[in-house]
PDB file of C-alpha atoms and ligand atoms in Angstrom:
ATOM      1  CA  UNK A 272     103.589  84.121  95.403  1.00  0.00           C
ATOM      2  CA  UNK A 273     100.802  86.522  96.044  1.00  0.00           C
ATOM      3  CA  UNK A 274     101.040  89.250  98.153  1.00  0.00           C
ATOM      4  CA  UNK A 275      98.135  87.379 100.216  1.00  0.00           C
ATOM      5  CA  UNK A 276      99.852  83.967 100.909  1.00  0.00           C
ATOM      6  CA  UNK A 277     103.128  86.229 101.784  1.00  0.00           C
ATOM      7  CA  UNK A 278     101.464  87.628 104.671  1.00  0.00           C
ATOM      8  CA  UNK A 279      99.765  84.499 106.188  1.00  0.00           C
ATOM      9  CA  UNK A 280     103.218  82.577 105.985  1.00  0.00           C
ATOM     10  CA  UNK A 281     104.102  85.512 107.509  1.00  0.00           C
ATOM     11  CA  UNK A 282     101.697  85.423 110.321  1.00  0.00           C
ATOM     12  CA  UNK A 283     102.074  81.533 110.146  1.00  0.00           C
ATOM     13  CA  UNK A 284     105.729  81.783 111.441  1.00  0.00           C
ATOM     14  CA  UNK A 285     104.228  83.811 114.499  1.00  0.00           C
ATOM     15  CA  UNK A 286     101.622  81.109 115.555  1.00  0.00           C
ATOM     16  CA  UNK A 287     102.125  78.317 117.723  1.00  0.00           C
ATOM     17  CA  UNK A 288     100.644  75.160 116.941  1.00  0.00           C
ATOM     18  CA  UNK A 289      97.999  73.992 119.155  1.00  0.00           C
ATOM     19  CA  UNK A 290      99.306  72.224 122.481  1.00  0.00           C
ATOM     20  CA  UNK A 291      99.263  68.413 122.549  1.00  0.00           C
ATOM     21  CA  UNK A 292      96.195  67.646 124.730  1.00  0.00           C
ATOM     22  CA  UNK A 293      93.456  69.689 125.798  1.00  0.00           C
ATOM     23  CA  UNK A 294      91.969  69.625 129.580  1.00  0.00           C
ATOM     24  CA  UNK A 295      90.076  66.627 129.220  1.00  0.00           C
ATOM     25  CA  UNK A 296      93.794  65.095 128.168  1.00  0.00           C
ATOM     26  CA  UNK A 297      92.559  64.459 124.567  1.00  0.00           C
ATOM     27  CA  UNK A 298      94.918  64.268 121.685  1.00  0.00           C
ATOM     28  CA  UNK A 299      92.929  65.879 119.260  1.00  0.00           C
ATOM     29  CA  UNK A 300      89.281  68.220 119.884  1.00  0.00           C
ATOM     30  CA  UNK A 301      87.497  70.855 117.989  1.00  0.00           C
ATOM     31  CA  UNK A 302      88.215  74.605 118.766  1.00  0.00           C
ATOM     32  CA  UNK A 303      85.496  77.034 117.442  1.00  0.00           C
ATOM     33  CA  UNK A 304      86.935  80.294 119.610  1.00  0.00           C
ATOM     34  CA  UNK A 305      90.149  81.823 120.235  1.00  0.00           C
ATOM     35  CA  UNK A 306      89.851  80.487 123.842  1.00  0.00           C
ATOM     36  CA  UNK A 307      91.129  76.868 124.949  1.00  0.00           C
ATOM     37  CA  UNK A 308      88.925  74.445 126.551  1.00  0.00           C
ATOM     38  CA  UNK A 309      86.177  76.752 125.489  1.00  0.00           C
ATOM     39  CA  UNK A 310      82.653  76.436 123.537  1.00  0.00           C
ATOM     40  CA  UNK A 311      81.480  73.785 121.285  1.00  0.00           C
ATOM     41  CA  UNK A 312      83.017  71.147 119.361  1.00  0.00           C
ATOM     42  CA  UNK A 313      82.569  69.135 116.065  1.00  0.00           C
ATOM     43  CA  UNK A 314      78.552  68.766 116.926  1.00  0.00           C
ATOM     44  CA  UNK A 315      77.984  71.976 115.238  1.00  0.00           C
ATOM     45  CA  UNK A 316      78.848  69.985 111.871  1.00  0.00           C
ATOM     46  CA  UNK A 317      75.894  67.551 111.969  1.00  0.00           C
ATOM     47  CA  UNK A 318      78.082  64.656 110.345  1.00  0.00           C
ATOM     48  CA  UNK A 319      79.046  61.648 111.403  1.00  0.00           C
ATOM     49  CA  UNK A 320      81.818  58.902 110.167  1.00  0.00           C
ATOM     50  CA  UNK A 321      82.238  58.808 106.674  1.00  0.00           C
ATOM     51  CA  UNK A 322      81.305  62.421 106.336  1.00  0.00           C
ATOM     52  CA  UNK A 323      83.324  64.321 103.561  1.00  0.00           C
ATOM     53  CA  UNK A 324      83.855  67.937 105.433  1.00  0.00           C
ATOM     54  CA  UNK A 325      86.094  70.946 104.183  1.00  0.00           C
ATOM     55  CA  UNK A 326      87.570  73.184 106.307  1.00  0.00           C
ATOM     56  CA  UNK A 327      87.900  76.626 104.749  1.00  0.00           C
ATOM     57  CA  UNK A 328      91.479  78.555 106.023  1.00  0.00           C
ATOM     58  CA  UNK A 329      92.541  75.300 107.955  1.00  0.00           C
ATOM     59  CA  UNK A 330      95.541  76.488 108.794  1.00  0.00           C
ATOM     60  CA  UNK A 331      97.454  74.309 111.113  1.00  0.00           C
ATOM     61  CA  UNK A 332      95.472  71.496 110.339  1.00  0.00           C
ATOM     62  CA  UNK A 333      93.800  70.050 114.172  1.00  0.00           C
ATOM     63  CA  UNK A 334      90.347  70.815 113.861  1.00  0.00           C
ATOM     64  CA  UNK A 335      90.631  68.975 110.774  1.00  0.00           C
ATOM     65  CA  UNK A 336      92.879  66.276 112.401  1.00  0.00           C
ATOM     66  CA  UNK A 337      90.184  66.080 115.299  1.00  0.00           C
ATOM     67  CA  UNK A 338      87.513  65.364 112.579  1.00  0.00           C
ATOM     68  CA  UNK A 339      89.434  62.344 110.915  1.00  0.00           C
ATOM     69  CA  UNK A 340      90.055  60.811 114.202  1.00  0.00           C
ATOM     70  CA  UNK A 341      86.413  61.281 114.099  1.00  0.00           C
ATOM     71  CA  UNK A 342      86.166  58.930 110.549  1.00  0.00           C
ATOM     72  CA  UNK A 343      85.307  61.535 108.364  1.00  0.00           C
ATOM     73  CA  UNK A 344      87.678  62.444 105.611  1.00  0.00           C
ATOM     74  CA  UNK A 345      88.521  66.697 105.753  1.00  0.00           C
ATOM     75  CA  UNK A 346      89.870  68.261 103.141  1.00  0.00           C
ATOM     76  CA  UNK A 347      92.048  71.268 104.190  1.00  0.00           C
ATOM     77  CA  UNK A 348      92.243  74.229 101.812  1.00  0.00           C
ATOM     78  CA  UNK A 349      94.797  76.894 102.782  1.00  0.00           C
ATOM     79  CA  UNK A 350      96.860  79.583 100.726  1.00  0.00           C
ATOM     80  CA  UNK A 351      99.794  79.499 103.140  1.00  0.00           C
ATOM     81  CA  UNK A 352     102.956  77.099 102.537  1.00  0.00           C
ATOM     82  CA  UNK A 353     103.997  77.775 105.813  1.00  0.00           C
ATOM     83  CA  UNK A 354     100.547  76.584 107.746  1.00  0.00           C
ATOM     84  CA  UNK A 355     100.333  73.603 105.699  1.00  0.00           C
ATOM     85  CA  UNK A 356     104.302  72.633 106.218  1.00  0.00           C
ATOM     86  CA  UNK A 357     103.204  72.740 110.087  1.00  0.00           C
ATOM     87  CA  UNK A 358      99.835  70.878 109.387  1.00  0.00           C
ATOM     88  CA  UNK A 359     101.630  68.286 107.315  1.00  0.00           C
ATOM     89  CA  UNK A 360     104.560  67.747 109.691  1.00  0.00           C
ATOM     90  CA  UNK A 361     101.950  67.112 112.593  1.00  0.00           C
ATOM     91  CA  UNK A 362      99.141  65.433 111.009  1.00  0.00           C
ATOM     92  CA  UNK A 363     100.101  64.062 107.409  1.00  0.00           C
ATOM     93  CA  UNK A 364     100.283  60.258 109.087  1.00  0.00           C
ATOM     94  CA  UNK A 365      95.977  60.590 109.384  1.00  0.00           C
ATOM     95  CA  UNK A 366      95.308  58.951 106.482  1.00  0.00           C
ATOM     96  CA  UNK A 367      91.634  60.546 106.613  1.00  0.00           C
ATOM     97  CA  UNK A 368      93.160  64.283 105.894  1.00  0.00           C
ATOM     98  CA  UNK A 369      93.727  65.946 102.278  1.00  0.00           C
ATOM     99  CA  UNK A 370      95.849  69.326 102.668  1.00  0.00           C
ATOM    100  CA  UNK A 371      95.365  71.670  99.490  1.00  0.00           C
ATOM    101  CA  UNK A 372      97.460  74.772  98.788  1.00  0.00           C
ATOM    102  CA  UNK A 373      94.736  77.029  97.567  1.00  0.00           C
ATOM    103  CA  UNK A 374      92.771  79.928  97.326  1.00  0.00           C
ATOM    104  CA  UNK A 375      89.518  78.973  98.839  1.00  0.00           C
ATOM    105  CA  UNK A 376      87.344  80.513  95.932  1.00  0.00           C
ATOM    106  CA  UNK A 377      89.581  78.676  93.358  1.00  0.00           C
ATOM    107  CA  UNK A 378      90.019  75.870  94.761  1.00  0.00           C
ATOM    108  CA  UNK A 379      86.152  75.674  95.090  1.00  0.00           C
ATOM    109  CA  UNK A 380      85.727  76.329  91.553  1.00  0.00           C
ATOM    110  CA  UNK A 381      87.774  73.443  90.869  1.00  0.00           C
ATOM    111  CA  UNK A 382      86.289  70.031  89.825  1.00  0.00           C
ATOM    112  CA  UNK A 383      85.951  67.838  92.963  1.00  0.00           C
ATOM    113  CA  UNK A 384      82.357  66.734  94.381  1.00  0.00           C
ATOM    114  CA  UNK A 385      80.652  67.988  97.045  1.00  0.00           C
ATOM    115  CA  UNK A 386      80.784  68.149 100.796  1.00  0.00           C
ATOM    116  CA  UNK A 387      78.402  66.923 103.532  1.00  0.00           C
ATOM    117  CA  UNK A 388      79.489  70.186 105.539  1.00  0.00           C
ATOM    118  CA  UNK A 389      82.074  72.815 105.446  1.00  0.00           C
ATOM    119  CA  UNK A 390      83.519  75.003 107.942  1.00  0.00           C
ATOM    120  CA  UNK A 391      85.824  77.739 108.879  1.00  0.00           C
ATOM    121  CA  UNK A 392      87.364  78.942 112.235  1.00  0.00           C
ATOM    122  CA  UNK A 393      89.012  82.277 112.026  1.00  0.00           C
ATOM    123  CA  UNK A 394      89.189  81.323 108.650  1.00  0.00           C
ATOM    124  CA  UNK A 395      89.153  81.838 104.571  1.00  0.00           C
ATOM    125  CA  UNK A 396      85.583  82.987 105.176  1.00  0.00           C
ATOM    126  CA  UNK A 397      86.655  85.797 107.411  1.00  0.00           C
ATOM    127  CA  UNK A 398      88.950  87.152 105.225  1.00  0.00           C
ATOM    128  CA  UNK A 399      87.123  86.694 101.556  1.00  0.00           C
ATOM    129  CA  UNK A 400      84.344  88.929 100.482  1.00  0.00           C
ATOM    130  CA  UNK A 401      81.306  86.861 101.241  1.00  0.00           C
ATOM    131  CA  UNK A 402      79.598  88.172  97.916  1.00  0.00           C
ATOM    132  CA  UNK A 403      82.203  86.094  95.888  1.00  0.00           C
ATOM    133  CA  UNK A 404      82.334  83.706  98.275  1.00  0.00           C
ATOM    134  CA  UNK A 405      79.230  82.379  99.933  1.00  0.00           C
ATOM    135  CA  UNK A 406      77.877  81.097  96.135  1.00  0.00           C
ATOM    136  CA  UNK A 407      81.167  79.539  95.868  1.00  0.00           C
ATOM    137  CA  UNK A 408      80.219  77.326  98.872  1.00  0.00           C
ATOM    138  CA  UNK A 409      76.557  76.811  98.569  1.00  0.00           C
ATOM    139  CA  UNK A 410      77.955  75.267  95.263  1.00  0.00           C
ATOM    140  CA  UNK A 411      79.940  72.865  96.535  1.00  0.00           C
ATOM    141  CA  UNK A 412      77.588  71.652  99.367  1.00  0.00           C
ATOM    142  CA  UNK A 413      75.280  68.542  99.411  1.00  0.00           C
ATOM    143  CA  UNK A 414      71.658  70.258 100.299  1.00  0.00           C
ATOM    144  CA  UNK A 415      70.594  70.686 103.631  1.00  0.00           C
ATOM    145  CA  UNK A 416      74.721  70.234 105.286  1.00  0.00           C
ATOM    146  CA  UNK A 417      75.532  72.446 107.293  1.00  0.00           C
ATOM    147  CA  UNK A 418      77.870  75.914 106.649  1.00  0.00           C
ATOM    148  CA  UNK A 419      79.084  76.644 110.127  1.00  0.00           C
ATOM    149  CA  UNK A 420      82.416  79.916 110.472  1.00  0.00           C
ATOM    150  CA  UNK A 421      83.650  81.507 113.409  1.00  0.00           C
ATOM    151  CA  UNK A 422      85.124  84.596 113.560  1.00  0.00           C
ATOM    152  CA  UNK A 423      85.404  87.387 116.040  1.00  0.00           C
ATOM    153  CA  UNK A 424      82.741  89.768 116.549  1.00  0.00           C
ATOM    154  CA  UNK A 425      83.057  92.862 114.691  1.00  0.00           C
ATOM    155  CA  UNK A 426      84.078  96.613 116.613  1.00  0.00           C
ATOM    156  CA  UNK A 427      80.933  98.570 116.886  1.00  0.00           C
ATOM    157  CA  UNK A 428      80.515 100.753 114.054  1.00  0.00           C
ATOM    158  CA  UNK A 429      83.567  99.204 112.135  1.00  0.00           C
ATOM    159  CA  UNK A 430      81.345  96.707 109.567  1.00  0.00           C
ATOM    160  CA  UNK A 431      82.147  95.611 106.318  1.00  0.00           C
ATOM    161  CA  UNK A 432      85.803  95.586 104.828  1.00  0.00           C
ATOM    162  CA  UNK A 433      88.379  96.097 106.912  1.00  0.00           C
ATOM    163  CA  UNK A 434      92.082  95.987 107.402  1.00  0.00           C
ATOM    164  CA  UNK A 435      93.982  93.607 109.648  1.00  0.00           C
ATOM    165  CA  UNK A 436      97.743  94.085 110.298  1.00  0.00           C
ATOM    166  CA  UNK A 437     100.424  91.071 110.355  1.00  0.00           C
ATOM    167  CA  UNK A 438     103.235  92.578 112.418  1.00  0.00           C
ATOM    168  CA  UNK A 439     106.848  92.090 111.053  1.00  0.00           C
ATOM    169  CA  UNK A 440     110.122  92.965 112.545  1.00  0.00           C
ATOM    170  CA  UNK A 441     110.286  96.685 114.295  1.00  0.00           C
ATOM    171  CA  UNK A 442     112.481  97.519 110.877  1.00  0.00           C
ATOM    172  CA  UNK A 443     109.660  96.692 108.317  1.00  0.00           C
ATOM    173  CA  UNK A 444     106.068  97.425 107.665  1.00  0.00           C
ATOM    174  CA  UNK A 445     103.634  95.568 108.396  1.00  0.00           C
ATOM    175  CA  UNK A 446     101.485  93.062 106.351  1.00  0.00           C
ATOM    176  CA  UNK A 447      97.641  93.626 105.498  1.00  0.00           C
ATOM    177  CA  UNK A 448      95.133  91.486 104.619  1.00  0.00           C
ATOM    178  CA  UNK A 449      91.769  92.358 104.175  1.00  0.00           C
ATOM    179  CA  UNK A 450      88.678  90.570 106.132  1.00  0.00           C
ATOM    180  CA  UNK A 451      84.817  91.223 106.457  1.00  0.00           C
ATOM    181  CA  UNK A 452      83.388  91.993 109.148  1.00  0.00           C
ATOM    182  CA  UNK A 453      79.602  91.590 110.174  1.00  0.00           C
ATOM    183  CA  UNK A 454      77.073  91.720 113.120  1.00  0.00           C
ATOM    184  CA  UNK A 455      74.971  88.555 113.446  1.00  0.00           C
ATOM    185  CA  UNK A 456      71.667  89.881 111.606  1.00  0.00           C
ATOM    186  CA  UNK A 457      73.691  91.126 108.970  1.00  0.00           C
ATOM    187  CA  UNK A 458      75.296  87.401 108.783  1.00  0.00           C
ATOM    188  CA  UNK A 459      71.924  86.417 108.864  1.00  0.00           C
ATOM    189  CA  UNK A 460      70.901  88.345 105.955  1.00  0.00           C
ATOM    190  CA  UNK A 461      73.716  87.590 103.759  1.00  0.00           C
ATOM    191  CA  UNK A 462      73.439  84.286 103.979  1.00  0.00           C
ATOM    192  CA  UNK A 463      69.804  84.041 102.963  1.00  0.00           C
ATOM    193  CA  UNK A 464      70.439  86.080 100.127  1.00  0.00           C
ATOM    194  CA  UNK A 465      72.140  83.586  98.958  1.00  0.00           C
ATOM    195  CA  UNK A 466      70.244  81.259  99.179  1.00  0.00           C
ATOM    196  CA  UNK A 467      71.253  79.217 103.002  1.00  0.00           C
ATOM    197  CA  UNK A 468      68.466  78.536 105.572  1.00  0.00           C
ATOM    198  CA  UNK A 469      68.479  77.656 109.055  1.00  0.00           C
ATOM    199  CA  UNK A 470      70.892  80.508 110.200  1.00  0.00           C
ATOM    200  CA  UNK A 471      71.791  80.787 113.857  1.00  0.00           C
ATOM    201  CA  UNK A 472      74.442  83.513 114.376  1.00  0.00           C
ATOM    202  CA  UNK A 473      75.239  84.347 118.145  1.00  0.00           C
ATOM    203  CA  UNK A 474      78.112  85.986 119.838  1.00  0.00           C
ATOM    204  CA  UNK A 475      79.509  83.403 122.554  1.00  0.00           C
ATOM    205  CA  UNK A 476      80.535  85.478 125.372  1.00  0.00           C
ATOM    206  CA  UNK A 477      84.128  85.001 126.448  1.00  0.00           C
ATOM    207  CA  UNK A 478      85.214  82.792 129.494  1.00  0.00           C
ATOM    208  CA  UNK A 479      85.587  83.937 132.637  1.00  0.00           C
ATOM    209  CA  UNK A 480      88.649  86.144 133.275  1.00  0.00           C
ATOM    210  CA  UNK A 481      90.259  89.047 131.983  1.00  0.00           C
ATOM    211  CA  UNK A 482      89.565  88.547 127.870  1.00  0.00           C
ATOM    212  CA  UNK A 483      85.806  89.704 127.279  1.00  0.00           C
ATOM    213  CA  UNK A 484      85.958  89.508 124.073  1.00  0.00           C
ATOM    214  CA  UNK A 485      83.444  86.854 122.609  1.00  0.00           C
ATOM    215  CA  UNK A 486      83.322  84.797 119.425  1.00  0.00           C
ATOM    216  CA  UNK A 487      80.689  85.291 116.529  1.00  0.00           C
ATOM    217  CA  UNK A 488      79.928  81.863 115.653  1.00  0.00           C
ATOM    218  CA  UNK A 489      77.413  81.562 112.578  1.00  0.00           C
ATOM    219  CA  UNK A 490      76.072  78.334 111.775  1.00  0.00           C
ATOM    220  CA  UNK A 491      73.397  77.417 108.448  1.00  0.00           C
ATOM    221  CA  UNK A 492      72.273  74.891 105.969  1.00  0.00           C
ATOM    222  CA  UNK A 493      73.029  74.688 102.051  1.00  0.00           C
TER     223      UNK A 493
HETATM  224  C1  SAM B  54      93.614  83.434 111.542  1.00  0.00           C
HETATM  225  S1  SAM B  54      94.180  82.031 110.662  1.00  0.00           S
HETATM  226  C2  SAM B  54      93.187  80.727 111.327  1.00  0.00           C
HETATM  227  C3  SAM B  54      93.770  79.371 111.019  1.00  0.00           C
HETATM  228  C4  SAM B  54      92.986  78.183 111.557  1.00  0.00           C
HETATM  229  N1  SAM B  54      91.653  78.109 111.022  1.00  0.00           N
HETATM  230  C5  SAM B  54      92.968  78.185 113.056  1.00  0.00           C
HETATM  231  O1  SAM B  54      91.891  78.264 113.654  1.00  0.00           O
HETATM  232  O2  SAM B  54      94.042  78.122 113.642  1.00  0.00           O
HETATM  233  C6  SAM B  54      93.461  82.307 109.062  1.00  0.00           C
HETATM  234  C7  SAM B  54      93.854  81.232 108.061  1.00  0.00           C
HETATM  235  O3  SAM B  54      93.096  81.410 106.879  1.00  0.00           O
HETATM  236  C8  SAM B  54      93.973  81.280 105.769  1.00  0.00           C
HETATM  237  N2  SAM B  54      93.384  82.058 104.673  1.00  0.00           N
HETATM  238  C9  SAM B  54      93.098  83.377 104.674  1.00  0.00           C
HETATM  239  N3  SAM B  54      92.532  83.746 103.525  1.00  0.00           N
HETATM  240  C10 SAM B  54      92.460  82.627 102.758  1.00  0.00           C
HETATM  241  C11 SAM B  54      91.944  82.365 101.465  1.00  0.00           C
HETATM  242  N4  SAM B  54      91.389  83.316 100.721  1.00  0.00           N
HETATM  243  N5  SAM B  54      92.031  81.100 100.992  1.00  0.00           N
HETATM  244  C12 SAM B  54      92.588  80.109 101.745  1.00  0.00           C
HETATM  245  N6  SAM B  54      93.089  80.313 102.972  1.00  0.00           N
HETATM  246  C13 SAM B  54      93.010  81.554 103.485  1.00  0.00           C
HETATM  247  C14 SAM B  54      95.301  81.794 106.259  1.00  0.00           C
HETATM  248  O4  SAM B  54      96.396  81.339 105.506  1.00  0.00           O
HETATM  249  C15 SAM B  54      95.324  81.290 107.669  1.00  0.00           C
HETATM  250  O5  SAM B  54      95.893  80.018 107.772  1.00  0.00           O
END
């Protein structure tokens, strides 16, 4: 196992999964932020039934869920055991969802059509160098669908690659994984260097209340 997939099964152990209905007492929604009941939903995608979407990092597995109950078929790529054991256990009866154990660039250099949209939420995109990955995508993507990630905005001053720590047990170290972080115009940039149009990247603020910490939500065409 790779020193990568150790440390998200690690930080999969710490996550709960997502609680069983939302405010609007829905089974299953669409969760771009780190905040419940909070910004949009599956809109940003531009699909509708029949749609073949990949979700990049899917961890637990509902936003993909939410888009099956939707009629599109999701394919879930994600390099931890553990999140896909949990995604499996709650969602493998939607016979709509595929759940890959993968790297996302390998699994996207892998034979296996292309997609009408992908997306990401705190993601595989977050965390993967988007020099090796963004071609890897455009790739994959039927022209024109949409490339939408959210991630949070980065600390002023702290750009590029960066550490982020997976806590363990007050007796051990903890885990790192790297991610990239970016400002919107540099998002912006990026992606039109390679190649994507249409880019939109805005910070949502927060809700109301004590967090004020927003999410950077980036959305674009192939
Ligand atoms: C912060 S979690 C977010 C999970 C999920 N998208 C959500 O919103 O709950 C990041 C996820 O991305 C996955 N991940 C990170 N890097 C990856 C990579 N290079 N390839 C595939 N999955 C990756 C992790 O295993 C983890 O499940």
């Amino acid at each position: 196992m790779t020193d990568t997939a150790i440390a998200w099964d690690a930080y999969a152990r710490q996550r709960p999964e997502r609680r069983l209905t939302n405010a609007r007492g829905e089974t299953t929604w669409f969760n771009w932020t780190q905040y419940p009941d909070h910004g949009p939903g599956a809109e940003l995608l531009e699909v509708a039934a029949g749609a073949r979407v990949l979700g990049l990092g899917c961890g637990k597995g509902a936003n993909a869920a939410h888009l099956t109950v939707l009629g599109m078929r999701a394919v879930g790529v994600d390099v931890s055991a553990e999140q896909l054991r949990a995604a499996r256990e709650r969602w493998g009866h939607l016979s709509g969802l595929e759940l890959h154990q993968a790297e996302a660039i390998g699994f996207m250099q892998e034979p296996g059509g292309v997609y009408d949209a992908v997306y990401s939420v705190y993601g595989a995109v977050w965390f993967t160098d988007p020099a090796r990955l963004l071609p890897a995508v455009r790739e994959r993507m039927r022209p024109g669908g949409r490339l939408v990630f959210s991630q949070r905005p980065p600390v002023e001053g702290c750009y590029g690659c960066q550490a982020s720590y997976i806590p363990r047990g007050d007796e051990e170290d903890p885990l790192v994984v790297k991610r990239w972080d970016y400002g919107p115009e540099v998002w912006e940039q990026l992606l039109v260097e390679h190649g994507f149009t249409d880019v939109r990247a805005v910070v949502l603020p927060a809700p109301p209340g004590p967090r004020t910490i927003g999410t950077l939500i980036v959305q674009t065409r192939a």
